[in-house]
Amino acid sequence: MTTTSRAEQLARAIGDRIVSGDIAPGERLPSEGRLVAEFGASRTVVREALQRLQSRGLVRTRVGSGSYALTPPAPVAGDDWLAARDESERRELHAFRIAIESEAAALAARQATDGDVATIEAALVSLEQAVLPAQTVDADFAFHRAVAAASGNRYLLATLDRLGARAIVLPPARISDVPREEADAAAVLAEHHAVAVAIRLGDPLASAAAMRAHLTASAARRAAVG
């Protein structure tokens, strides 16, 4: 077996763990040494495998820190069309999110019950209290899902559920096993807060604008460091 095919085999094995959720979003992958021992591969093969995973958007490697999973669990069977396999497709997926989530926010402003608003605000509190990347991903997705649920549109909610937490892709600056940077966390929280306030006030235009602004800023942050 050639080095290239061995690296691809290893990349698929590690990628399967990320897609299955065995390695959670934001979680650090085993060290090169551990992967060498586990798979009986050379460091050259391991590094090539990690490079392949990085090019597919599954991991992000930080010098001196290690490699971290970026993509959460896989889509439901039959939803492969929602997968993003490279940077171009990730941009398309993000544009799709902006389109559907801006409308979901507008509908939520019209339709949300007191219970819906409470769920959205509870997710906001969880996001504020999140410390590590995996916690941030869970709280962030819970917020977006709560907005979709509040829209009262089953198809918007189903789409968010099928996208799952993989829709929340952390930029490299937020991939670490230490607490988030204060400025970054404050900006993200403020954007979510603006969405929640607009929905609570029942303002569809402001809700859609706040969601669009947040997702656009999210894409800009990722591009700036990616």
mmCIF file of N, CA and C in Angstrom, residues 10-25 27 29-31 34-35 38-39 53 58-59 69 71-74:
data_model
loop_
_atom_site.group_PDB
_atom_site.id
_atom_site.type_symbol
_atom_site.label_atom_id
_atom_site.label_comp_id
_atom_site.label_asym_id
_atom_site.label_seq_id
_atom_site.Cartn_x
_atom_site.Cartn_y
_atom_site.Cartn_z
ATOM 1 N N LEU A 10 -6.311 6.297 6.719
ATOM 2 C CA LEU A 10 -6.270 6.838 8.072
ATOM 3 C C LEU A 10 -7.186 8.068 8.188
ATOM 4 N N ALA A 11 -7.180 8.921 7.167
ATOM 5 C CA ALA A 11 -8.038 10.107 7.171
ATOM 6 C C ALA A 11 -9.506 9.707 7.261
ATOM 7 N N ARG A 12 -9.878 8.672 6.535
ATOM 8 C CA ARG A 12 -11.271 8.217 6.572
ATOM 9 C C ARG A 12 -11.632 7.658 7.945
ATOM 10 N N ALA A 13 -10.708 6.933 8.544
ATOM 11 C CA ALA A 13 -10.978 6.343 9.859
ATOM 12 C C ALA A 13 -11.195 7.438 10.913
ATOM 13 N N ILE A 14 -10.342 8.444 10.894
ATOM 14 C CA ILE A 14 -10.483 9.539 11.856
ATOM 15 C C ILE A 14 -11.713 10.371 11.516
ATOM 16 N N GLY A 15 -11.918 10.611 10.217
ATOM 17 C CA GLY A 15 -13.081 11.378 9.784
ATOM 18 C C GLY A 15 -14.383 10.728 10.209
ATOM 19 N N ASP A 16 -14.431 9.395 10.150
ATOM 20 C CA ASP A 16 -15.641 8.674 10.571
ATOM 21 C C ASP A 16 -15.940 8.935 12.048
ATOM 22 N N ARG A 17 -14.894 9.045 12.854
ATOM 23 C CA ARG A 17 -15.094 9.299 14.286
ATOM 24 C C ARG A 17 -15.670 10.705 14.512
ATOM 25 N N ILE A 18 -15.209 11.652 13.698
ATOM 26 C CA ILE A 18 -15.713 13.019 13.822
ATOM 27 C C ILE A 18 -17.167 13.084 13.374
ATOM 28 N N VAL A 19 -17.455 12.477 12.238
ATOM 29 C CA VAL A 19 -18.805 12.501 11.690
ATOM 30 C C VAL A 19 -19.797 11.747 12.568
ATOM 31 N N SER A 20 -19.335 10.676 13.213
ATOM 32 C CA SER A 20 -20.228 9.887 14.074
ATOM 33 C C SER A 20 -20.457 10.551 15.421
ATOM 34 N N GLY A 21 -19.623 11.551 15.726
ATOM 35 C CA GLY A 21 -19.764 12.220 17.014
ATOM 36 C C GLY A 21 -18.874 11.639 18.094
ATOM 37 N N ASP A 22 -18.100 10.579 17.771
ATOM 38 C CA ASP A 22 -17.182 10.011 18.765
ATOM 39 C C ASP A 22 -16.143 11.058 19.175
ATOM 40 N N ILE A 23 -15.771 11.914 18.216
ATOM 41 C CA ILE A 23 -14.919 13.067 18.521
ATOM 42 C C ILE A 23 -15.821 14.281 18.362
ATOM 43 N N ALA A 24 -16.079 14.973 19.447
ATOM 44 C CA ALA A 24 -17.065 16.065 19.444
ATOM 45 C C ALA A 24 -16.507 17.330 18.806
ATOM 46 N N PRO A 25 -17.390 18.224 18.334
ATOM 47 C CA PRO A 25 -16.936 19.502 17.781
ATOM 48 C C PRO A 25 -16.098 20.263 18.802
ATOM 49 N N GLU A 27 -13.366 19.273 20.067
ATOM 50 C CA GLU A 27 -12.530 18.371 20.870
ATOM 51 C C GLU A 27 -11.180 18.160 20.201
ATOM 52 N N LEU A 29 -8.064 16.166 18.894
ATOM 53 C CA LEU A 29 -7.801 14.811 18.424
ATOM 54 C C LEU A 29 -6.637 14.211 19.208
ATOM 55 N N PRO A 30 -6.506 12.882 19.184
ATOM 56 C CA PRO A 30 -5.339 12.263 19.820
ATOM 57 C C PRO A 30 -4.061 12.836 19.207
ATOM 58 N N SER A 31 -2.994 12.834 19.982
ATOM 59 C CA SER A 31 -1.719 13.371 19.501
ATOM 60 C C SER A 31 -1.179 12.523 18.351
ATOM 61 N N ARG A 34 0.023 9.204 19.595
ATOM 62 C CA ARG A 34 -1.031 8.233 19.887
ATOM 63 C C ARG A 34 -1.613 7.655 18.603
ATOM 64 N N LEU A 35 -1.752 8.488 17.573
ATOM 65 C CA LEU A 35 -2.274 7.994 16.293
ATOM 66 C C LEU A 35 -1.278 7.046 15.636
ATOM 67 N N GLU A 38 -1.688 3.822 17.579
ATOM 68 C CA GLU A 38 -2.976 3.161 17.372
ATOM 69 C C GLU A 38 -3.092 2.537 15.995
ATOM 70 N N PHE A 39 -2.624 3.247 14.962
ATOM 71 C CA PHE A 39 -2.810 2.769 13.594
ATOM 72 C C PHE A 39 -1.573 2.094 13.013
ATOM 73 N N LEU A 53 -7.709 15.843 6.255
ATOM 74 C CA LEU A 53 -8.886 16.188 7.052
ATOM 75 C C LEU A 53 -9.041 17.702 7.166
ATOM 76 N N LEU A 58 -12.696 19.173 8.222
ATOM 77 C CA LEU A 58 -13.059 18.344 9.363
ATOM 78 C C LEU A 58 -12.236 18.668 10.600
ATOM 79 N N VAL A 59 -11.032 19.168 10.409
ATOM 80 C CA VAL A 59 -10.205 19.511 11.560
ATOM 81 C C VAL A 59 -9.479 20.828 11.311
ATOM 82 N N ALA A 69 -11.428 18.897 16.148
ATOM 83 C CA ALA A 69 -12.545 18.586 15.262
ATOM 84 C C ALA A 69 -13.374 19.832 15.001
ATOM 85 N N THR A 71 -16.166 19.596 12.508
ATOM 86 C CA THR A 71 -17.468 19.221 11.979
ATOM 87 C C THR A 71 -18.190 18.278 12.926
ATOM 88 N N PRO A 72 -19.380 18.669 13.387
ATOM 89 C CA PRO A 72 -20.180 17.842 14.273
ATOM 90 C C PRO A 72 -20.765 16.621 13.581
ATOM 91 N N PRO A 73 -21.657 15.879 14.271
ATOM 92 C CA PRO A 73 -22.199 14.646 13.738
ATOM 93 C C PRO A 73 -22.779 14.727 12.333
ATOM 94 N N ALA A 74 -22.814 13.594 11.685
ATOM 95 C CA ALA A 74 -23.239 13.495 10.296
ATOM 96 C C ALA A 74 -24.714 13.794 10.119
#
